[in-house]
PDB file of N, CA and C in Angstrom:
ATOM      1  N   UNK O 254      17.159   9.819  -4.295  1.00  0.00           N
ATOM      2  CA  UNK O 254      17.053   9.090  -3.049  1.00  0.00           C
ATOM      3  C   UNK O 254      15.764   8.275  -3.073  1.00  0.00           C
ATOM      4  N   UNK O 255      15.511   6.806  -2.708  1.00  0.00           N
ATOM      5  CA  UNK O 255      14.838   5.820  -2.673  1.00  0.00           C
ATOM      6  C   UNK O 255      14.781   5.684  -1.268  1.00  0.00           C
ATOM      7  N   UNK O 256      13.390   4.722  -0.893  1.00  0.00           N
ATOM      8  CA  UNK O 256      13.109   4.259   0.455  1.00  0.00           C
ATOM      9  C   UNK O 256      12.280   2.882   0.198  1.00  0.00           C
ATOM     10  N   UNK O 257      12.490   2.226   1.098  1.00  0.00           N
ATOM     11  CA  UNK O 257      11.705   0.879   1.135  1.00  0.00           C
ATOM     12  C   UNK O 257      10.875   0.921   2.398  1.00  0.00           C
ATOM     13  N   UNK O 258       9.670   1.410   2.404  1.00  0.00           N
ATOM     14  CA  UNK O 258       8.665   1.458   3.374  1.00  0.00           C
ATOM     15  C   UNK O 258       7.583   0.396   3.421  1.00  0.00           C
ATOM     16  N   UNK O 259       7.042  -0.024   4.681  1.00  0.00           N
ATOM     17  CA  UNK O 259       5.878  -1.258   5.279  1.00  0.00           C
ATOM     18  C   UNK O 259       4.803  -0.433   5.430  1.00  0.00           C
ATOM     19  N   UNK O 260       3.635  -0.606   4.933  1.00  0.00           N
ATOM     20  CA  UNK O 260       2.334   0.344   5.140  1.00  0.00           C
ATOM     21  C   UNK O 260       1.572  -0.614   4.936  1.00  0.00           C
ATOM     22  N   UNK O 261       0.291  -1.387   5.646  1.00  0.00           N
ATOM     23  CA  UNK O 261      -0.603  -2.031   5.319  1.00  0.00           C
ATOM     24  C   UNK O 261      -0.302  -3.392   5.543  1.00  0.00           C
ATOM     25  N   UNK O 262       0.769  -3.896   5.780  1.00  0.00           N
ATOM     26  CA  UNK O 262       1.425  -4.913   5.479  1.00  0.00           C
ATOM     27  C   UNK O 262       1.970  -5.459   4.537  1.00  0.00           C
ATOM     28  N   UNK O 263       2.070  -4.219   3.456  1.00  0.00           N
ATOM     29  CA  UNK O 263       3.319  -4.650   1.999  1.00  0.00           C
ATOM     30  C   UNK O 263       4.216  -4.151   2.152  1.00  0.00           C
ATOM     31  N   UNK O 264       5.496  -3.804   1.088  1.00  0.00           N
ATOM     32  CA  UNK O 264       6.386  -3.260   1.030  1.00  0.00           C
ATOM     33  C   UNK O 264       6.613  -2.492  -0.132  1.00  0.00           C
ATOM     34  N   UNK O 265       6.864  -1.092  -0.247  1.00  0.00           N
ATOM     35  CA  UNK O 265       6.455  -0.339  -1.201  1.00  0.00           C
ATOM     36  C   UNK O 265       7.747   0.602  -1.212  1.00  0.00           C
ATOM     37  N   UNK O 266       8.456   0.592  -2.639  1.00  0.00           N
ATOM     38  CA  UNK O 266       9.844   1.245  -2.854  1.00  0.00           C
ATOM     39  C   UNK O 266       9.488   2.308  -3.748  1.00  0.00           C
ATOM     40  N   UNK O 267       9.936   3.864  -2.959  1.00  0.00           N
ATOM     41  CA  UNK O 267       9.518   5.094  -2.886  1.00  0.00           C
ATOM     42  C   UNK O 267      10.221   5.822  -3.184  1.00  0.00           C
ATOM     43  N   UNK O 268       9.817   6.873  -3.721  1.00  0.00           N
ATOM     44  CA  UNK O 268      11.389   8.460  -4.162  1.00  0.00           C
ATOM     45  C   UNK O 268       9.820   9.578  -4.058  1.00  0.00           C
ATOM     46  N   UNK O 269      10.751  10.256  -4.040  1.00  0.00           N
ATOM     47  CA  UNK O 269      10.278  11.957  -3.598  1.00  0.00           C
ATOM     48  C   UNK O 269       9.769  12.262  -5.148  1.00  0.00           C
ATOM     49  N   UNK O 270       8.087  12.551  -4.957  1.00  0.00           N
ATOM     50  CA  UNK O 270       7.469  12.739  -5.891  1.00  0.00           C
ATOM     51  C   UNK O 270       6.217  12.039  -6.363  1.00  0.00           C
ATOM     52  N   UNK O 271       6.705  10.824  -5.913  1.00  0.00           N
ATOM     53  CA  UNK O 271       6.030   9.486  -6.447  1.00  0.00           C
ATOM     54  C   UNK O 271       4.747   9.781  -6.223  1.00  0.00           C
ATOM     55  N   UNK O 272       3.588   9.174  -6.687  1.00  0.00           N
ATOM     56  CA  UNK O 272       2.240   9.080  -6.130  1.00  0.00           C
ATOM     57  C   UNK O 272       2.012   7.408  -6.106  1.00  0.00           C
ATOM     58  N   UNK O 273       1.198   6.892  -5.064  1.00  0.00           N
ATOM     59  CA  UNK O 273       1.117   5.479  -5.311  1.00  0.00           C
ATOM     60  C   UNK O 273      -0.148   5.366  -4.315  1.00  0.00           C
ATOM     61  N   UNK O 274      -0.766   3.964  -4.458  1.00  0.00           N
ATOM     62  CA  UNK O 274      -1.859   3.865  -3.839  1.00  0.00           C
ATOM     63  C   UNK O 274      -1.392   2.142  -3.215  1.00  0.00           C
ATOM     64  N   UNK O 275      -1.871   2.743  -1.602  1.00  0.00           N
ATOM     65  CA  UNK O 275      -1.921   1.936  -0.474  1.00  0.00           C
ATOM     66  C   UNK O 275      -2.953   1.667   0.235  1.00  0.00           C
ATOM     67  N   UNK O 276      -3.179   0.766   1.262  1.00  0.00           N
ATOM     68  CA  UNK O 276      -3.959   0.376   2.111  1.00  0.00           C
ATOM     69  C   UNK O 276      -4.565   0.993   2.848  1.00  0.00           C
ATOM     70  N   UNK O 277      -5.999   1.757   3.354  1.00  0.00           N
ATOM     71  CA  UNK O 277      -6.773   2.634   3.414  1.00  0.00           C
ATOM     72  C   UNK O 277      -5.893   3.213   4.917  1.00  0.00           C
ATOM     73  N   UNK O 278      -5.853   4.391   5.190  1.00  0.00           N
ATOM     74  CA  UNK O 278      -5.513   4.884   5.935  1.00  0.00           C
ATOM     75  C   UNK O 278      -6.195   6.259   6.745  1.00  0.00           C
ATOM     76  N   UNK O 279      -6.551   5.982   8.151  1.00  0.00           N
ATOM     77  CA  UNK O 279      -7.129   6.212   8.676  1.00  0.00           C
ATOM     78  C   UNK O 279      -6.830   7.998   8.472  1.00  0.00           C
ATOM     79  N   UNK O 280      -7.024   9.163   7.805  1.00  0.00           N
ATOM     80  CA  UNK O 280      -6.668   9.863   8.022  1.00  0.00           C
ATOM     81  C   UNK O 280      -7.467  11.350   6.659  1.00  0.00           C
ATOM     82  N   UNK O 281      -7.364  12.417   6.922  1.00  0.00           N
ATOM     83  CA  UNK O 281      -8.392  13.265   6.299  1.00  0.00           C
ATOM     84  C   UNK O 281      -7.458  13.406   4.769  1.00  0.00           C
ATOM     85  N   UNK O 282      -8.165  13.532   3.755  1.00  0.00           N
ATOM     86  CA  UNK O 282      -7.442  14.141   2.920  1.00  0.00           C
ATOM     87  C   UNK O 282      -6.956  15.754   2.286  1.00  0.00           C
ATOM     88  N   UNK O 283      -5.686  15.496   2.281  1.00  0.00           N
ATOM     89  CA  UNK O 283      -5.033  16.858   2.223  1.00  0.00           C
ATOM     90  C   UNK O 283      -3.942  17.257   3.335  1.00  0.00           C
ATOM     91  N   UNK O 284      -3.883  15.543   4.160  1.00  0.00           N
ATOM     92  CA  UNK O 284      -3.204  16.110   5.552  1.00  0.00           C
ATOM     93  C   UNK O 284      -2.211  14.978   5.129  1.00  0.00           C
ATOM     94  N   UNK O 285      -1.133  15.786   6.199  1.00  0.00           N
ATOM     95  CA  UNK O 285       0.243  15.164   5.887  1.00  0.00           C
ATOM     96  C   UNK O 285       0.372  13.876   6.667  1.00  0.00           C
ATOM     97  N   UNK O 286       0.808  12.648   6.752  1.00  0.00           N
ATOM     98  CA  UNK O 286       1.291  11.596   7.317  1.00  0.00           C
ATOM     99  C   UNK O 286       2.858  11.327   7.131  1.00  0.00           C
ATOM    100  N   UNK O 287       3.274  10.658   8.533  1.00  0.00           N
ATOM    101  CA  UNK O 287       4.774  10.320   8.616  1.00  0.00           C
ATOM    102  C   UNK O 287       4.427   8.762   8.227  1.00  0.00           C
ATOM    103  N   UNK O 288       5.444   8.094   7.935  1.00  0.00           N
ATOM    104  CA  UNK O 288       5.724   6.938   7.604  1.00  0.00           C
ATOM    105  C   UNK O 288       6.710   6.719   8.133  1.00  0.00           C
ATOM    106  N   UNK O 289       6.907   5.935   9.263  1.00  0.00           N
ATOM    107  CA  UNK O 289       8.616   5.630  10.197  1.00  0.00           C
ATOM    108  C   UNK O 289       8.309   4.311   9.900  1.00  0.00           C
ATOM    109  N   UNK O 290       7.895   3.409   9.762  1.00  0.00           N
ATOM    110  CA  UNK O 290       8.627   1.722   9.466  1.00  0.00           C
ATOM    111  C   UNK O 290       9.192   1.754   8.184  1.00  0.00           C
ATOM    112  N   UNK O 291      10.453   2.401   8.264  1.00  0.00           N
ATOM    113  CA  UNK O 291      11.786   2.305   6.989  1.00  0.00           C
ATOM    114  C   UNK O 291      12.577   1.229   6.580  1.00  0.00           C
ATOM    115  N   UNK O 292      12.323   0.467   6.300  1.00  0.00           N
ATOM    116  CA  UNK O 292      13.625  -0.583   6.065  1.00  0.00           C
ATOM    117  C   UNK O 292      14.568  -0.287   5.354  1.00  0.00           C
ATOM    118  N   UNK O 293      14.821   0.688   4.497  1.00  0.00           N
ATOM    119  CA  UNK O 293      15.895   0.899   3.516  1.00  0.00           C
ATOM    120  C   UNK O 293      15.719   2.120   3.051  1.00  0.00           C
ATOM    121  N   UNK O 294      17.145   2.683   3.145  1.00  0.00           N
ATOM    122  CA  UNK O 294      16.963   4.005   2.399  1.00  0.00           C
ATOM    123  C   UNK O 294      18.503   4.231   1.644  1.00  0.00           C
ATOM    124  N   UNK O 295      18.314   4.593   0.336  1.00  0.00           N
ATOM    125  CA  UNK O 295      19.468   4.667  -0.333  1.00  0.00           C
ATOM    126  C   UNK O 295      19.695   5.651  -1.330  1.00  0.00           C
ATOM    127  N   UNK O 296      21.032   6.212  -1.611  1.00  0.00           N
ATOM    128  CA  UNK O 296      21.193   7.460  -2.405  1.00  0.00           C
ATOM    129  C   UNK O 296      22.342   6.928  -3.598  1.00  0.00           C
ATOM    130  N   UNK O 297      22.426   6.853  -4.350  1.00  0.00           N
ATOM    131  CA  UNK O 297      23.328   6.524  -5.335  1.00  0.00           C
ATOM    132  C   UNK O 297      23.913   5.208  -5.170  1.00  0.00           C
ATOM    133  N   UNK O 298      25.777   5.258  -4.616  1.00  0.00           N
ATOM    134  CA  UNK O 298      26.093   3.750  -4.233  1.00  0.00           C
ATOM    135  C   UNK O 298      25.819   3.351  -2.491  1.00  0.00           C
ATOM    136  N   UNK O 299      25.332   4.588  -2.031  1.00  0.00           N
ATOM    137  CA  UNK O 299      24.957   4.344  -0.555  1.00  0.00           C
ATOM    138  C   UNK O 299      23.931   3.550  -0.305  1.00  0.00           C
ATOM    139  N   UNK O 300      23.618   3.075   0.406  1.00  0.00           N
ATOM    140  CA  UNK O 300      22.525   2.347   0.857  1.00  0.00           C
ATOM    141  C   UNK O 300      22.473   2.252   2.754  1.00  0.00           C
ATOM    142  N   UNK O 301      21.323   2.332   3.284  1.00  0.00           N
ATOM    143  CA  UNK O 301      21.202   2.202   4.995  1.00  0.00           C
ATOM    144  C   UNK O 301      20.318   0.941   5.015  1.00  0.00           C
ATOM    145  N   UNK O 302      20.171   0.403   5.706  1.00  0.00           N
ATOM    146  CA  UNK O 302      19.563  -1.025   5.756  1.00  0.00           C
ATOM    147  C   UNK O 302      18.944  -1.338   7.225  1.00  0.00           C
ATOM    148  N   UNK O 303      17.723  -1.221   7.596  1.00  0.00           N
ATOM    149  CA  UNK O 303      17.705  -1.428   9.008  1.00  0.00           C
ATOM    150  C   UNK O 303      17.612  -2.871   9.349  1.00  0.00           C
ATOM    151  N   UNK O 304      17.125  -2.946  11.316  1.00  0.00           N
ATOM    152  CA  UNK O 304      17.346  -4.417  11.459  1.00  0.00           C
ATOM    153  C   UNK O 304      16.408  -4.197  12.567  1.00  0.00           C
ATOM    154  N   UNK O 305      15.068  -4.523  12.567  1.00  0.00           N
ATOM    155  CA  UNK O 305      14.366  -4.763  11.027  1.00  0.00           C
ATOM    156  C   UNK O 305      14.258  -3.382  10.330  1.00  0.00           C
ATOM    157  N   UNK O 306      13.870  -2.206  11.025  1.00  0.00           N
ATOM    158  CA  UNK O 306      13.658  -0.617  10.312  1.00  0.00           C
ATOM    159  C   UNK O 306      15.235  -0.264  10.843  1.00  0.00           C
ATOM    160  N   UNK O 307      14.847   1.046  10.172  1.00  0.00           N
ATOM    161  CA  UNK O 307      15.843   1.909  10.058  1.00  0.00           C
ATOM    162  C   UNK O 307      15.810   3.091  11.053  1.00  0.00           C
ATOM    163  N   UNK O 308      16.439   3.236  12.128  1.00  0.00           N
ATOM    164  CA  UNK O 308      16.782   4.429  12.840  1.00  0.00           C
ATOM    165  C   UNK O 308      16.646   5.570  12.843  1.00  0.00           C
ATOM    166  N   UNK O 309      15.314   6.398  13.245  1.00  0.00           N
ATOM    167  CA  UNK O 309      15.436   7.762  12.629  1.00  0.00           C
ATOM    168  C   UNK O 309      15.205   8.049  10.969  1.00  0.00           C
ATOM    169  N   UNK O 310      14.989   6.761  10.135  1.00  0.00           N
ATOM    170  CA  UNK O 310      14.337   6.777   9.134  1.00  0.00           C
ATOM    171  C   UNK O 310      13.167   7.352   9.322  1.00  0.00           C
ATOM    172  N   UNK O 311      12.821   8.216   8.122  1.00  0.00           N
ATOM    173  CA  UNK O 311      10.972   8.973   8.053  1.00  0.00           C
ATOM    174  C   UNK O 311      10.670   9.064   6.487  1.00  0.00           C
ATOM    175  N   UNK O 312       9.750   8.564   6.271  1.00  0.00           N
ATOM    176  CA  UNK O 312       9.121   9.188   4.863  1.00  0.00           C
ATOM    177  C   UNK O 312       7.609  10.404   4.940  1.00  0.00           C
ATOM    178  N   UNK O 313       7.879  10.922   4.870  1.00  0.00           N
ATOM    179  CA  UNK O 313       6.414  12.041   5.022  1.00  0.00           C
ATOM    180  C   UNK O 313       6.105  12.245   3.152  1.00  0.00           C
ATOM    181  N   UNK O 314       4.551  11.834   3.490  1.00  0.00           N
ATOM    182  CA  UNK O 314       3.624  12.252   2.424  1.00  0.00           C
ATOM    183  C   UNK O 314       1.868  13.131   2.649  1.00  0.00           C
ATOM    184  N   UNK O 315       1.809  13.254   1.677  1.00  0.00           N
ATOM    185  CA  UNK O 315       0.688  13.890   1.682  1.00  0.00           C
ATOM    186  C   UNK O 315      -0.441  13.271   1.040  1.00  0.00           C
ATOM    187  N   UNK O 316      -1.708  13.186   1.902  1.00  0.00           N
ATOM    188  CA  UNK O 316      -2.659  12.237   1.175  1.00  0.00           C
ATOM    189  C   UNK O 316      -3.572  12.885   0.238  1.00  0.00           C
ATOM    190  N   UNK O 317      -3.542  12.172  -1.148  1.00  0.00           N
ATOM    191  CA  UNK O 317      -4.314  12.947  -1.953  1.00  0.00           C
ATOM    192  C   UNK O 317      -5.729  12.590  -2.185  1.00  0.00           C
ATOM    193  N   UNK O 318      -6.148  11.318  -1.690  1.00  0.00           N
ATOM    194  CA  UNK O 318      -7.703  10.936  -2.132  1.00  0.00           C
ATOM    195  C   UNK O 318      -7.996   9.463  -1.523  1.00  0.00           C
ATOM    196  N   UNK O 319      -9.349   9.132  -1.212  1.00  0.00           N
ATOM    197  CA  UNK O 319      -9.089   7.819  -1.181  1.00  0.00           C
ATOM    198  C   UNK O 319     -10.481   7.179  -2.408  1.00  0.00           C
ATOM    199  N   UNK O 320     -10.190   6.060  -2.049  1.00  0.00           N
ATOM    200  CA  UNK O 320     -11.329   5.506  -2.909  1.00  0.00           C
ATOM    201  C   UNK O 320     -10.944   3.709  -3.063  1.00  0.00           C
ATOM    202  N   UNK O 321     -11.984   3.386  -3.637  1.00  0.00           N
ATOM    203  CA  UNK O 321     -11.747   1.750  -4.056  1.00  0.00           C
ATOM    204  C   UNK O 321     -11.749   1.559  -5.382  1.00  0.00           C
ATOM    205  N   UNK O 322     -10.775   0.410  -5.254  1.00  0.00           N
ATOM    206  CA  UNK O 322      -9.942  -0.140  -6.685  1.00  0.00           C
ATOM    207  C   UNK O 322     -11.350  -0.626  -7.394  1.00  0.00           C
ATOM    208  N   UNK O 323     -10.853  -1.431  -8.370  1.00  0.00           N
ATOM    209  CA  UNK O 323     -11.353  -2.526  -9.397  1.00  0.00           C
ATOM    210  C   UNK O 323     -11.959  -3.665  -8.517  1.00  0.00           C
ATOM    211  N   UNK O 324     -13.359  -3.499  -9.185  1.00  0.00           N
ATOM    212  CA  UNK O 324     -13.910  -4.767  -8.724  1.00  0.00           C
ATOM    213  C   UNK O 324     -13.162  -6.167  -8.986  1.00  0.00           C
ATOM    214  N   UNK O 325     -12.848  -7.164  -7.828  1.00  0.00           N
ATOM    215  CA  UNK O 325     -12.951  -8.707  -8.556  1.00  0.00           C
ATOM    216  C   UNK O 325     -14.173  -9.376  -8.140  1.00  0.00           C
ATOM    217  N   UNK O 326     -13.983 -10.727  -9.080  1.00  0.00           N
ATOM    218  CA  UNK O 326     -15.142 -11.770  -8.964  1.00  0.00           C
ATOM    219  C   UNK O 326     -14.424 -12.609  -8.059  1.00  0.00           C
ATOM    220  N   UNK O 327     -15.331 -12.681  -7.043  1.00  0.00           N
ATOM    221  CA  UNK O 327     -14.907 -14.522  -6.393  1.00  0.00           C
ATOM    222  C   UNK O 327     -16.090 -15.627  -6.817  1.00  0.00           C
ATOM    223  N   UNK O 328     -15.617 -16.835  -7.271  1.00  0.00           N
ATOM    224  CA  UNK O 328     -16.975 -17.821  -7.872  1.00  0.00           C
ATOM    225  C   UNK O 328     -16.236 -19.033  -6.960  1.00  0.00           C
ATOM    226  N   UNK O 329     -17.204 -19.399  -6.467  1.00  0.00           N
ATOM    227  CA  UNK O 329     -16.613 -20.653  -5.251  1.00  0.00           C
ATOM    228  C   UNK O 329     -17.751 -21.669  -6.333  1.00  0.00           C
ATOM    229  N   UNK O 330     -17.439 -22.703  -6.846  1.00  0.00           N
ATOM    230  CA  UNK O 330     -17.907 -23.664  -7.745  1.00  0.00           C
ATOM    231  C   UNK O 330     -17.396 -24.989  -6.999  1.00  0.00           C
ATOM    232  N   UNK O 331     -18.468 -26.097  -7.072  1.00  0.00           N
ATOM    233  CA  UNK O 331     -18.509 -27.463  -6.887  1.00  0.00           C
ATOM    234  C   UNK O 331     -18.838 -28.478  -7.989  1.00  0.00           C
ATOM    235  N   UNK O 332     -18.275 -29.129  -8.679  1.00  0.00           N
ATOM    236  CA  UNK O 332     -18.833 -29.698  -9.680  1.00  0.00           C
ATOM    237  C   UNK O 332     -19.574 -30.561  -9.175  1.00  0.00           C
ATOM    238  N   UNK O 333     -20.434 -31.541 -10.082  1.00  0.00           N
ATOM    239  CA  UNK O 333     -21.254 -32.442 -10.041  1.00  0.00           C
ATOM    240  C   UNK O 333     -22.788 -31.854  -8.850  1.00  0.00           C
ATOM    241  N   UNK O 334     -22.561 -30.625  -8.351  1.00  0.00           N
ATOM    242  CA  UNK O 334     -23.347 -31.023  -7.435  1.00  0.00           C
ATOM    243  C   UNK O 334     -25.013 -29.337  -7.324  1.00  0.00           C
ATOM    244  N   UNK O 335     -24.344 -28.774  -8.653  1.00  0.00           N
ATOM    245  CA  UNK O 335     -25.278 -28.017  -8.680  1.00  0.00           C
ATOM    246  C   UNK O 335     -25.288 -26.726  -7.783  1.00  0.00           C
ATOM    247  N   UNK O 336     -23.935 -26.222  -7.463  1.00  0.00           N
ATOM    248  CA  UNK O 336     -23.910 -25.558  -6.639  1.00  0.00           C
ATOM    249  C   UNK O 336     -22.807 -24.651  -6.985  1.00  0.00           C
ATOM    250  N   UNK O 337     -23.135 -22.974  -6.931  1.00  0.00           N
ATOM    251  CA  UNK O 337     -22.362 -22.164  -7.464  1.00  0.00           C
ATOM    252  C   UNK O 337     -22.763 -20.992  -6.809  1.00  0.00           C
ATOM    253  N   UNK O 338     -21.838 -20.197  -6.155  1.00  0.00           N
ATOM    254  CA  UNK O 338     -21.941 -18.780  -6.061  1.00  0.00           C
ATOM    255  C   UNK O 338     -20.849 -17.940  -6.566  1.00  0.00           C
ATOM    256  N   UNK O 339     -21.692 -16.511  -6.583  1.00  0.00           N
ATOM    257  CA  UNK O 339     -20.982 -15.954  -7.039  1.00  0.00           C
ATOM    258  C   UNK O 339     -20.817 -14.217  -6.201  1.00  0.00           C
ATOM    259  N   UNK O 340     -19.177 -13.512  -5.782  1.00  0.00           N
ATOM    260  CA  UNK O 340     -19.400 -13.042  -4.558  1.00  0.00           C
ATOM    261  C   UNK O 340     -18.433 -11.218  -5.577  1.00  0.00           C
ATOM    262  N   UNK O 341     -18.730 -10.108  -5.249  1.00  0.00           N
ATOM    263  CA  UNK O 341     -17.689  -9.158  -5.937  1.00  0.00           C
ATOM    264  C   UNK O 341     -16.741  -8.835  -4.222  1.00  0.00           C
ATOM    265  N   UNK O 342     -15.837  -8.189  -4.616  1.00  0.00           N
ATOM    266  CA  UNK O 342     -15.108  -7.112  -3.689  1.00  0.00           C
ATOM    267  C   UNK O 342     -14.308  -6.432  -4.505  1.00  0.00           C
ATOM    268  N   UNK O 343     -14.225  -4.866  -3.463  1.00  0.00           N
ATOM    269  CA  UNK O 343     -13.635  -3.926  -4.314  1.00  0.00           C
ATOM    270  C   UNK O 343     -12.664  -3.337  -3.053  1.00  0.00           C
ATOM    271  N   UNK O 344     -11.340  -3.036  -2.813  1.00  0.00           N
ATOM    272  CA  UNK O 344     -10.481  -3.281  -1.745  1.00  0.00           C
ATOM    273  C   UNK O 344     -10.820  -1.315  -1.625  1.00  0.00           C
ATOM    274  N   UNK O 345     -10.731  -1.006  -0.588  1.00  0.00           N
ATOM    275  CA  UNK O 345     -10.334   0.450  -0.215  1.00  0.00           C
ATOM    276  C   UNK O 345      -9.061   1.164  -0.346  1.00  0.00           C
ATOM    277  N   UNK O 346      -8.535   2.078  -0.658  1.00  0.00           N
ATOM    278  CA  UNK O 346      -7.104   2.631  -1.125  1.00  0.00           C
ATOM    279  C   UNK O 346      -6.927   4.131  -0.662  1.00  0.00           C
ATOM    280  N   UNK O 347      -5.667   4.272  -0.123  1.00  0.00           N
ATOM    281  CA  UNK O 347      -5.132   5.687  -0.248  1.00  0.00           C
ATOM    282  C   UNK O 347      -4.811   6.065  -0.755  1.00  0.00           C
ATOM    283  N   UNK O 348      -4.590   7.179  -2.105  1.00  0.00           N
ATOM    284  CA  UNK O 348      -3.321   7.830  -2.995  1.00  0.00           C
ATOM    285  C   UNK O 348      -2.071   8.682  -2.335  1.00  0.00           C
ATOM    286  N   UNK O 349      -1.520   8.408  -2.190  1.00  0.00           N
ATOM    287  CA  UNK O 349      -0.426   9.368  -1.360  1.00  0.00           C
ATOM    288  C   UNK O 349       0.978   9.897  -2.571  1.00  0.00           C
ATOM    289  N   UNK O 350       1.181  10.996  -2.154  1.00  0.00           N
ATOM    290  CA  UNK O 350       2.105  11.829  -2.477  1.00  0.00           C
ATOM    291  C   UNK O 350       3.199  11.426  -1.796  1.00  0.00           C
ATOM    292  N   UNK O 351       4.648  11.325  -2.204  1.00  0.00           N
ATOM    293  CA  UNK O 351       5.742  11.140  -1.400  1.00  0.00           C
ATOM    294  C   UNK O 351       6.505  12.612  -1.640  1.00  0.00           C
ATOM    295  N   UNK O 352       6.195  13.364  -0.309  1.00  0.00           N
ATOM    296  CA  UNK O 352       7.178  14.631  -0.487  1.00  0.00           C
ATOM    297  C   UNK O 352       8.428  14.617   0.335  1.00  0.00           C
ATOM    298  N   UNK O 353       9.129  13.815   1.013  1.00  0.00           N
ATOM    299  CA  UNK O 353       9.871  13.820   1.504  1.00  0.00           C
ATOM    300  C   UNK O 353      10.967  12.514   2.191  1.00  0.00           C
ATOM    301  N   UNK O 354      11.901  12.202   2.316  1.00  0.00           N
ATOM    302  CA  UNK O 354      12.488  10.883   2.724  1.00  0.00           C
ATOM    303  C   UNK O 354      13.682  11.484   3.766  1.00  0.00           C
ATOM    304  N   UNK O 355      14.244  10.854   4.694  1.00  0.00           N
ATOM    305  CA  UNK O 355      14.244  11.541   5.492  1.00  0.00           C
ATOM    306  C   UNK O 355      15.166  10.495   6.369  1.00  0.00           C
ATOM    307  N   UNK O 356      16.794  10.072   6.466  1.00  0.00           N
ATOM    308  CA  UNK O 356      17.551   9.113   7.070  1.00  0.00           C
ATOM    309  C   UNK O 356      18.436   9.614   8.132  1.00  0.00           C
ATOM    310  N   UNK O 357      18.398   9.384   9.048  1.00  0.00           N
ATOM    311  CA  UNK O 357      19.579   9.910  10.127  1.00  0.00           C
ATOM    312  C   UNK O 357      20.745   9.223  10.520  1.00  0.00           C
TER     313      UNK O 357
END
């Protein structure tokens, strides 16, 4: 069984087990979170499809850590004119466990 869940403002396609890292989430680690904005949940040739979520759709996981990704470089450059900076960011992340999916 698969799910197509909205967290952060992406869309992230899920099964029971998975570990994946999302958009920082306000919450302690080691504690469980629901996930109800479902758009899709499907089991073999079945499929549920919401409009826009899904009804009584739930994904529950468990958060395992947080932390920040990989630094990038931003370099904002002007030619001819002698002018260059240079800026890092490193985005914040949740790891989450998917223990459960969950369609009514």
């Amino acid at each position: 069984m698969y799910a197509v869940i909205v967290t952060g403002g992406k869309q992230y396609r899920v099964s029971e087990g998975e570990t994946l890292k999302v958009e920082l989430i306000d919450a302690e680690q080691g504690s469980t979170v629901e996930l109800d904005r479902v758009l899709m949940v499907g089991e073999g040739e079945s499929v549920k499809i919401g409009a826009p979520y899904l009804a009584g759709g739930k994904v529950t996981a468990t958060i395992k850590s947080h932390g920040r990704g990989e630094k990038i470089k931003i370099v904002k450059f002007r030619r001819r004119k002698h002018h260059q900076k240079v800026t890092g960011h490193r985005q914040h992340y949740t790891e989450l466990q998917i223990t459960g999916i969950s369609a009514d």
